[in-house]
Short mmCIF file of C-alpha atoms in Angstrom, two decimals:
data_model
loop_
_atom_site.label_atom_id
_atom_site.label_comp_id
_atom_site.label_asym_id
_atom_site.label_seq_id
_atom_site.Cartn_x
_atom_site.Cartn_y
_atom_site.Cartn_z
CA MET A 1 -27.22 44.74 -66.40
CA LYS A 2 -28.08 47.65 -64.14
CA ALA A 3 -26.53 47.60 -60.47
CA ILE A 4 -26.95 50.20 -57.56
CA LEU A 5 -24.65 50.97 -54.62
CA ALA A 6 -26.68 52.44 -51.68
CA LEU A 7 -25.15 53.84 -48.50
CA ALA A 8 -26.65 53.76 -45.21
CA ASP A 9 -26.69 57.60 -44.99
CA GLY A 10 -28.79 57.68 -48.37
CA ARG A 11 -26.17 58.37 -50.88
CA ILE A 12 -27.09 56.34 -54.09
CA PHE A 13 -24.61 55.52 -56.88
CA GLU A 14 -25.93 53.83 -60.02
CA GLY A 15 -23.86 51.73 -62.36
CA LYS A 16 -23.54 48.63 -64.32
CA SER A 17 -23.08 45.01 -62.87
CA PHE A 18 -19.99 42.57 -63.58
CA GLY A 19 -19.06 39.49 -62.01
CA ALA A 20 -21.85 37.92 -60.19
CA GLY A 21 -25.47 39.14 -59.89
CA GLY A 22 -27.42 39.40 -56.75
CA GLU A 23 -27.46 41.50 -53.65
CA VAL A 24 -24.74 42.02 -51.06
CA THR A 25 -23.90 44.02 -47.98
CA GLY A 26 -20.73 45.26 -46.21
CA GLU A 27 -18.74 48.22 -44.95
CA VAL A 28 -17.76 50.16 -47.93
CA VAL A 29 -14.11 51.25 -47.97
CA PHE A 30 -11.73 52.87 -50.60
CA ASN A 31 -8.29 51.21 -51.69
CA THR A 32 -5.64 53.80 -53.19
CA ALA A 33 -3.47 51.18 -54.72
CA MET A 34 -2.74 51.60 -58.62
CA THR A 35 -1.93 48.08 -59.32
CA GLY A 36 -2.55 44.55 -57.57
CA TYR A 37 -6.19 44.43 -57.46
CA GLN A 38 -5.99 40.36 -57.49
CA GLU A 39 -4.16 40.43 -54.32
CA VAL A 40 -6.59 43.04 -52.98
CA LEU A 41 -9.48 40.36 -54.03
CA THR A 42 -7.70 37.54 -52.34
CA ASP A 43 -6.90 39.30 -49.04
CA PRO A 44 -8.89 37.81 -46.18
CA SER A 45 -8.72 40.87 -44.18
CA TYR A 46 -11.36 42.46 -46.58
CA LYS A 47 -13.85 40.14 -45.20
CA GLY A 48 -17.31 41.87 -44.38
CA GLN A 49 -16.27 44.75 -46.67
CA MET A 50 -17.09 46.09 -50.28
CA VAL A 51 -13.71 47.55 -51.74
CA THR A 52 -13.81 50.50 -53.94
CA MET A 53 -10.55 51.08 -56.07
CA THR A 54 -9.85 54.59 -56.78
CA TYR A 55 -7.52 53.94 -59.61
CA THR A 56 -9.85 54.22 -62.65
CA GLN A 57 -9.21 51.20 -64.98
CA ILE A 58 -9.49 47.72 -63.43
CA GLY A 59 -9.36 44.38 -65.08
CA ASN A 60 -6.66 45.15 -67.54
CA THR A 61 -4.01 42.56 -66.27
CA GLY A 62 -6.57 39.91 -65.89
CA ILE A 63 -6.25 37.15 -63.40
CA ASN A 64 -3.59 34.71 -63.18
CA PRO A 65 -3.33 31.51 -60.70
CA GLU A 66 0.03 32.89 -59.55
CA ASP A 67 -0.89 36.18 -57.60
CA ILE A 68 -3.74 34.94 -55.02
CA GLU A 69 -3.03 35.61 -51.53
CA SER A 70 -5.31 32.96 -49.79
CA ARG A 71 -7.57 30.03 -50.51
CA GLY A 72 -10.32 32.20 -51.74
CA LEU A 73 -12.18 35.61 -52.10
CA PHE A 74 -13.68 37.03 -48.79
CA LEU A 75 -14.82 40.34 -49.77
CA SER A 76 -18.35 41.08 -50.26
CA GLY A 77 -18.32 43.41 -53.17
CA PHE A 78 -16.09 45.03 -55.70
CA ILE A 79 -16.53 48.68 -56.89
CA VAL A 80 -14.66 50.12 -59.80
CA ARG A 81 -14.88 53.01 -62.13
CA GLU A 82 -14.08 51.33 -65.41
CA TYR A 83 -13.76 47.56 -65.79
CA LEU A 84 -11.96 46.38 -68.82
CA ASP A 85 -12.58 43.25 -70.18
CA PHE A 86 -10.00 42.62 -72.66
CA PRO A 87 -6.95 41.99 -70.37
CA SER A 88 -3.23 42.29 -72.06
CA ASN A 89 -0.79 40.40 -69.73
CA PHE A 90 1.35 37.37 -70.65
CA ARG A 91 0.37 35.48 -67.43
CA SER A 92 -3.41 36.04 -67.43
CA THR A 93 -5.48 33.15 -67.98
CA MET A 94 -9.20 34.54 -67.36
CA THR A 95 -10.94 37.83 -67.18
CA LEU A 96 -11.78 39.61 -63.90
CA ASP A 97 -15.47 39.24 -64.72
CA ALA A 98 -15.13 35.49 -64.98
CA TYR A 99 -13.16 35.38 -61.99
CA LEU A 100 -15.78 37.09 -59.67
CA LYS A 101 -18.48 35.07 -61.29
CA GLU A 102 -16.59 32.10 -60.44
CA ASN A 103 -16.34 33.06 -56.78
CA GLY A 104 -19.87 34.56 -56.56
CA VAL A 105 -18.44 38.07 -55.84
CA VAL A 106 -20.86 41.04 -57.02
CA GLY A 107 -19.13 43.73 -58.84
CA ILE A 108 -20.33 47.27 -59.95
CA HIS A 109 -18.72 49.61 -62.24
CA GLY A 110 -19.47 52.80 -64.40
CA LEU A 111 -20.10 54.92 -61.14
CA ASP A 112 -18.26 58.14 -60.04
CA THR A 113 -15.55 56.23 -57.67
CA ARG A 114 -14.10 59.82 -57.03
CA ALA A 115 -17.16 61.07 -55.75
CA LEU A 116 -17.63 58.02 -53.60
CA THR A 117 -14.07 58.11 -52.39
CA ARG A 118 -14.72 61.74 -51.33
CA HIS A 119 -17.96 60.88 -49.73
CA LEU A 120 -16.28 58.13 -47.60
CA ARG A 121 -13.34 60.19 -46.78
CA ASP A 122 -15.35 63.08 -45.43
CA LYS A 123 -18.34 61.15 -43.90
CA GLY A 124 -16.37 57.94 -42.87
CA ALA A 125 -16.39 54.25 -44.08
CA GLN A 126 -20.13 53.03 -43.51
CA ASN A 127 -22.31 50.20 -44.31
CA GLY A 128 -23.64 49.83 -47.86
CA ILE A 129 -25.57 47.42 -50.41
CA ILE A 130 -25.03 46.53 -54.02
CA SER A 131 -28.10 45.20 -55.73
CA THR A 132 -28.88 43.90 -59.38
CA VAL A 133 -32.39 42.82 -57.95
CA ASP A 134 -33.72 45.73 -56.11
CA PHE A 135 -33.63 49.03 -57.74
CA ASP A 136 -35.96 50.83 -55.13
CA HIS A 137 -33.53 53.47 -53.50
CA ALA A 138 -35.62 53.84 -50.32
CA SER A 139 -35.48 49.97 -49.83
CA LEU A 140 -31.81 49.72 -50.39
CA VAL A 141 -30.89 52.40 -47.84
CA ALA A 142 -33.19 50.78 -45.29
CA LYS A 143 -31.28 47.52 -45.76
CA ALA A 144 -27.86 49.32 -45.44
CA LYS A 145 -29.10 51.13 -42.23
CA ALA A 146 -30.04 47.83 -40.67
CA LEU A 147 -26.45 46.21 -41.01
CA HIS A 148 -24.30 45.73 -37.66
CA SER A 149 -21.19 48.27 -37.48
CA MET A 150 -17.91 46.69 -38.25
CA ALA A 151 -17.20 47.44 -34.63
CA GLY A 152 -17.45 44.43 -32.52
CA LEU A 153 -17.47 41.73 -35.12
CA ASP A 154 -15.24 38.68 -34.88
CA LEU A 155 -14.70 38.07 -38.43
CA ALA A 156 -11.09 36.43 -38.00
CA SER A 157 -12.68 33.06 -37.12
CA GLY A 158 -14.32 32.84 -40.63
CA VAL A 159 -11.23 32.97 -42.53
CA SER A 160 -8.63 31.06 -40.10
CA CYS A 161 -7.49 27.67 -41.40
CA ASP A 162 -9.28 24.54 -39.73
CA LYS A 163 -6.14 22.69 -38.59
CA PRO A 164 -2.24 23.14 -38.64
CA TYR A 165 -0.18 22.91 -41.67
CA HIS A 166 3.35 23.26 -42.86
CA TRP A 167 4.41 26.00 -45.22
CA THR A 168 7.50 25.29 -47.28
CA GLU A 169 6.82 27.89 -50.31
CA GLY A 170 9.47 30.61 -51.00
CA ALA A 171 9.22 34.09 -52.82
CA TRP A 172 8.12 33.89 -56.68
CA LYS A 173 10.87 33.94 -59.25
CA LEU A 174 10.01 35.13 -62.75
CA GLY A 175 10.28 32.00 -64.90
CA GLU A 176 10.37 29.50 -62.19
CA GLY A 177 7.37 30.33 -59.90
CA TYR A 178 7.48 29.54 -56.27
CA PRO A 179 10.21 27.29 -55.12
CA GLN A 180 9.67 24.59 -52.50
CA ILE A 181 12.25 24.86 -49.71
CA ASP A 182 13.30 22.00 -47.71
CA PRO A 183 12.51 22.81 -44.02
CA ALA A 184 15.62 21.03 -42.80
CA THR A 185 17.76 23.92 -44.28
CA MET A 186 15.69 26.37 -42.15
CA LYS A 187 17.42 27.70 -39.06
CA TYR A 188 14.46 28.93 -37.02
CA LYS A 189 11.10 27.26 -35.95
CA VAL A 190 8.26 29.75 -36.12
CA VAL A 191 4.52 29.14 -35.21
CA ALA A 192 2.20 31.22 -37.36
CA TYR A 193 -1.16 32.02 -36.11
CA ASP A 194 -3.85 32.63 -38.87
CA PHE A 195 -6.26 35.17 -38.27
CA GLY A 196 -6.67 35.48 -42.20
CA ILE A 197 -3.01 35.23 -43.12
CA LYS A 198 -1.71 36.38 -46.68
CA TYR A 199 0.44 33.70 -48.59
CA ASN A 200 3.31 36.19 -49.19
CA ILE A 201 3.94 36.74 -45.43
CA LEU A 202 4.68 32.94 -45.13
CA ARG A 203 6.82 33.10 -48.11
CA CYS A 204 8.77 36.17 -46.80
CA LEU A 205 9.15 34.09 -43.43
CA VAL A 206 10.45 31.11 -45.60
CA ASP A 207 12.94 33.58 -47.36
CA ALA A 208 14.14 34.78 -43.93
CA GLY A 209 15.03 31.33 -42.96
CA CYS A 210 12.10 30.05 -40.81
CA ASP A 211 10.53 26.76 -40.67
CA VAL A 212 6.83 27.64 -40.48
CA THR A 213 3.84 25.93 -39.09
CA VAL A 214 0.44 27.81 -39.62
CA VAL A 215 -2.15 26.96 -36.98
CA PRO A 216 -5.89 28.22 -36.52
CA ALA A 217 -6.55 31.29 -34.79
CA THR A 218 -8.01 29.41 -31.48
CA PHE A 219 -4.79 27.16 -31.50
CA PRO A 220 -3.92 26.67 -27.55
CA ALA A 221 -0.60 28.50 -26.48
CA GLU A 222 0.49 25.35 -24.57
CA GLU A 223 0.34 23.36 -27.81
CA ALA A 224 2.24 26.03 -29.71
CA LEU A 225 5.01 25.90 -27.06
CA ALA A 226 5.10 22.26 -26.96
CA MET A 227 6.44 22.35 -30.57
CA ASN A 228 9.42 24.33 -29.13
CA PRO A 229 9.33 27.29 -31.78
CA ASP A 230 11.94 29.99 -31.79
CA GLY A 231 9.20 32.51 -32.31
CA ILE A 232 5.60 33.33 -32.70
CA PHE A 233 3.95 35.05 -35.42
CA LEU A 234 0.53 36.86 -35.51
CA SER A 235 -1.06 37.31 -38.82
CA ASN A 236 -3.23 40.10 -40.40
CA GLY A 237 -6.84 39.48 -40.44
CA PRO A 238 -10.47 41.25 -40.76
CA GLY A 239 -12.83 42.85 -38.15
CA ASP A 240 -12.46 44.09 -34.82
CA PRO A 241 -9.74 42.97 -32.62
CA GLU A 242 -11.68 43.55 -29.27
CA PRO A 243 -14.07 40.62 -29.58
CA LEU A 244 -11.19 37.95 -29.91
CA VAL A 245 -10.79 37.80 -26.10
CA ALA A 246 -9.79 34.13 -25.95
CA VAL A 247 -7.21 34.76 -28.57
CA GLN A 248 -5.83 37.67 -26.75
CA GLN A 249 -5.49 35.33 -23.48
CA GLU A 250 -3.55 32.80 -25.40
CA ILE A 251 -1.20 35.56 -26.78
CA ARG A 252 -0.48 36.46 -23.25
CA LYS A 253 0.93 32.85 -22.39
CA PHE A 254 3.81 33.56 -25.07
CA ILE A 255 4.78 36.90 -23.53
CA GLY A 256 8.24 36.44 -21.74
CA LYS A 257 8.63 33.03 -23.19
CA LYS A 258 9.20 33.61 -26.92
CA PRO A 259 9.66 36.30 -29.57
CA ILE A 260 6.97 37.58 -30.97
CA PHE A 261 6.29 39.32 -34.35
CA GLY A 262 2.55 40.75 -35.24
CA ILE A 263 1.27 42.19 -38.27
CA CYS A 264 -2.16 44.23 -38.93
CA LEU A 265 -4.80 42.50 -36.79
CA GLY A 266 -1.99 40.71 -35.11
CA HIS A 267 -0.32 43.98 -34.01
CA GLN A 268 -3.74 45.03 -32.84
CA LEU A 269 -4.36 41.89 -30.88
CA LEU A 270 -0.82 42.07 -29.32
CA GLY A 271 -1.54 45.58 -28.21
CA LEU A 272 -4.64 44.26 -26.58
CA ALA A 273 -2.70 41.35 -24.90
CA LEU A 274 -0.24 43.80 -23.43
CA GLY A 275 -2.96 45.79 -21.80
CA GLY A 276 -3.63 48.30 -24.40
CA LYS A 277 -6.80 49.56 -26.32
CA THR A 278 -7.88 49.95 -29.80
CA VAL A 279 -9.78 52.43 -31.75
CA LYS A 280 -11.92 52.48 -35.07
CA LEU A 281 -10.62 54.75 -37.46
CA PRO A 282 -12.91 57.07 -39.51
CA PHE A 283 -12.34 55.40 -42.96
CA GLY A 284 -9.10 53.22 -42.07
CA ASN A 285 -6.01 53.26 -44.44
CA HIS A 286 -6.37 50.94 -47.53
CA GLY A 287 -3.51 51.12 -50.22
CA SER A 288 -0.03 50.53 -51.20
CA ASN A 289 1.20 54.14 -51.05
CA LEU A 290 1.06 55.12 -47.47
CA PRO A 291 4.25 56.73 -45.71
CA VAL A 292 5.51 55.48 -42.29
CA MET A 293 8.40 56.34 -40.18
CA ASP A 294 10.66 53.79 -38.52
CA MET A 295 11.26 55.73 -35.20
CA SER A 296 14.33 53.64 -34.40
CA THR A 297 16.08 54.74 -37.54
CA ARG A 298 13.98 57.82 -38.60
CA THR A 299 13.64 56.11 -41.97
CA VAL A 300 10.54 56.91 -44.07
CA GLU A 301 9.03 53.90 -45.74
CA ILE A 302 6.30 53.57 -48.27
CA THR A 303 3.98 50.91 -47.12
CA SER A 304 0.88 48.74 -48.08
CA GLN A 305 -1.94 48.79 -45.56
CA ASN A 306 -5.36 47.52 -44.97
CA HIS A 307 -6.91 48.18 -41.53
CA GLY A 308 -10.00 49.86 -39.98
CA PHE A 309 -8.67 49.99 -36.43
CA ALA A 310 -5.58 51.28 -34.67
CA VAL A 311 -3.67 50.87 -31.29
CA ASP A 312 -4.00 53.69 -28.79
CA LEU A 313 -0.45 54.02 -27.67
CA GLU A 314 -1.05 56.17 -24.34
CA SER A 315 -3.26 52.99 -23.35
CA LEU A 316 -0.01 50.68 -23.16
CA GLY A 317 1.60 53.17 -20.77
CA ASP A 318 5.25 52.33 -20.09
CA VAL A 319 4.90 48.84 -21.32
CA ALA A 320 5.54 49.54 -25.24
CA CYS A 321 6.71 52.26 -27.00
CA LEU A 322 6.20 53.77 -30.55
CA GLY A 323 7.98 51.63 -33.08
CA HIS A 324 6.46 53.27 -36.38
CA GLU A 325 4.24 56.02 -36.98
CA ASN A 326 1.82 56.97 -40.04
CA LEU A 327 3.05 60.00 -41.46
CA ASN A 328 -0.53 60.96 -42.97
CA ASP A 329 -2.64 60.68 -40.02
CA GLN A 330 -0.24 60.26 -37.19
CA THR A 331 -1.61 56.76 -36.19
CA VAL A 332 0.41 54.10 -34.46
CA GLU A 333 1.97 51.96 -37.27
CA GLY A 334 4.10 49.77 -34.96
CA ILE A 335 5.07 49.05 -31.22
CA ARG A 336 7.94 47.62 -29.32
CA HIS A 337 8.10 46.22 -25.86
CA CYS A 338 10.08 48.05 -23.66
CA SER A 339 12.29 44.97 -22.43
CA LEU A 340 11.12 41.85 -24.33
CA PRO A 341 12.05 40.85 -27.77
CA ILE A 342 8.40 41.61 -28.91
CA PHE A 343 7.14 44.05 -31.67
CA SER A 344 4.45 44.53 -34.12
CA VAL A 345 3.52 46.77 -37.11
CA GLN A 346 0.32 47.94 -38.52
CA HIS A 347 1.48 47.87 -42.04
CA HIS A 348 2.29 44.88 -44.32
CA PRO A 349 5.85 44.62 -44.98
CA GLU A 350 5.18 41.51 -47.24
CA ALA A 351 3.37 44.03 -49.43
CA SER A 352 1.83 42.11 -52.31
CA PRO A 353 0.69 44.18 -53.81
CA GLY A 354 2.97 47.13 -52.87
CA PRO A 355 6.47 48.45 -52.39
CA HIS A 356 9.12 46.20 -50.52
CA ASP A 357 10.53 49.20 -48.14
CA SER A 358 9.64 47.27 -45.24
CA GLN A 359 10.58 43.77 -45.68
CA TYR A 360 13.56 44.13 -43.48
CA LEU A 361 11.02 43.49 -40.65
CA PHE A 362 11.03 39.83 -41.20
CA GLY A 363 15.02 40.14 -40.86
CA ARG A 364 14.56 41.89 -37.61
CA PHE A 365 12.27 39.26 -36.22
CA VAL A 366 15.19 36.79 -37.17
CA GLU A 367 17.47 38.81 -35.36
CA LEU A 368 15.32 38.65 -32.23
CA MET A 369 15.10 34.79 -32.47
CA GLU A 370 18.82 34.44 -32.94
CA LYS A 371 19.79 36.65 -29.97
CA GLU A 372 17.23 34.47 -27.79
CA LYS A 373 18.85 31.37 -29.09
CA GLN A 374 22.15 32.60 -27.96
CA VAL A 375 20.84 33.68 -24.55
CA GLN A 376 19.30 30.14 -24.12
CA ALA A 377 22.53 28.29 -25.30
#
């Protein structure tokens, strides 16, 4: 079936449909990861976006029930160069095409993703539309132009959990799957705010010795503190952090009371709660091969990232300092509070997909909680 991708600036890409049919809209971005398309598909941070994979062949490892990162697919559309309908992997249980159909996600393949990526890199991420029902170029461009910008959108509320729950699953082991860990063996109690949290973040927290309770994005800070946690975790998520004013107000109630660790959107929200500002990047950083420097050790890590906004370090004044720096575009990849046990990173230390260079950050969070416990003892 024919499919067309139209961008708001008038650029047209024709291809073929796979997955569900229909018409979908969203911000078009590109992801440079060579593997892990299933984790990309199930990352809630992509809500409201259509993802272009720069790697050429997608679908060759199929889909399995173990590599999902959330309860569903939240992205608007999936764009690939060459879709492969004959997966070869010992864990595969279905094709990517069938998976997209099952979840109602529209896909397009057979277009020049290299040209599309260069266009987005040069012109910036922009709104677009994929259609298998309307092939009129002018009509599609008009629809794309009419879409609201990602800036100013609160998307986290639409992907957060509805009520608190306990997480006890550890990291995956070959031949064993995901072990269930007895919370009684965990030394640190953590309340994790879900703005679109990925499952592997929770597994990494468990592996680090944390008894994790996940709460909705709007969960009152007073109720979280009543659980007497050793630390507060702020998760990743989609959209612009600035409209989440109520969330920022709740985060401020933890400052000076508990150690705090934030990732991605949680990092941006922490920056705003500390009095800083955020900015929208031209095309963001999406992929699993992005270099970052830990400023405390001068160690360079290859990281997994997925964000379109960044914290403005200067706006934080002397409240926080630079914790990590992106070595490609010199944007802020992490901040550290100057006097309190609070830090956050823009990249994803849990990876999934991606390298594990930054997983030590979960240990750093545990160290802060341990020091705080000793102070309180």
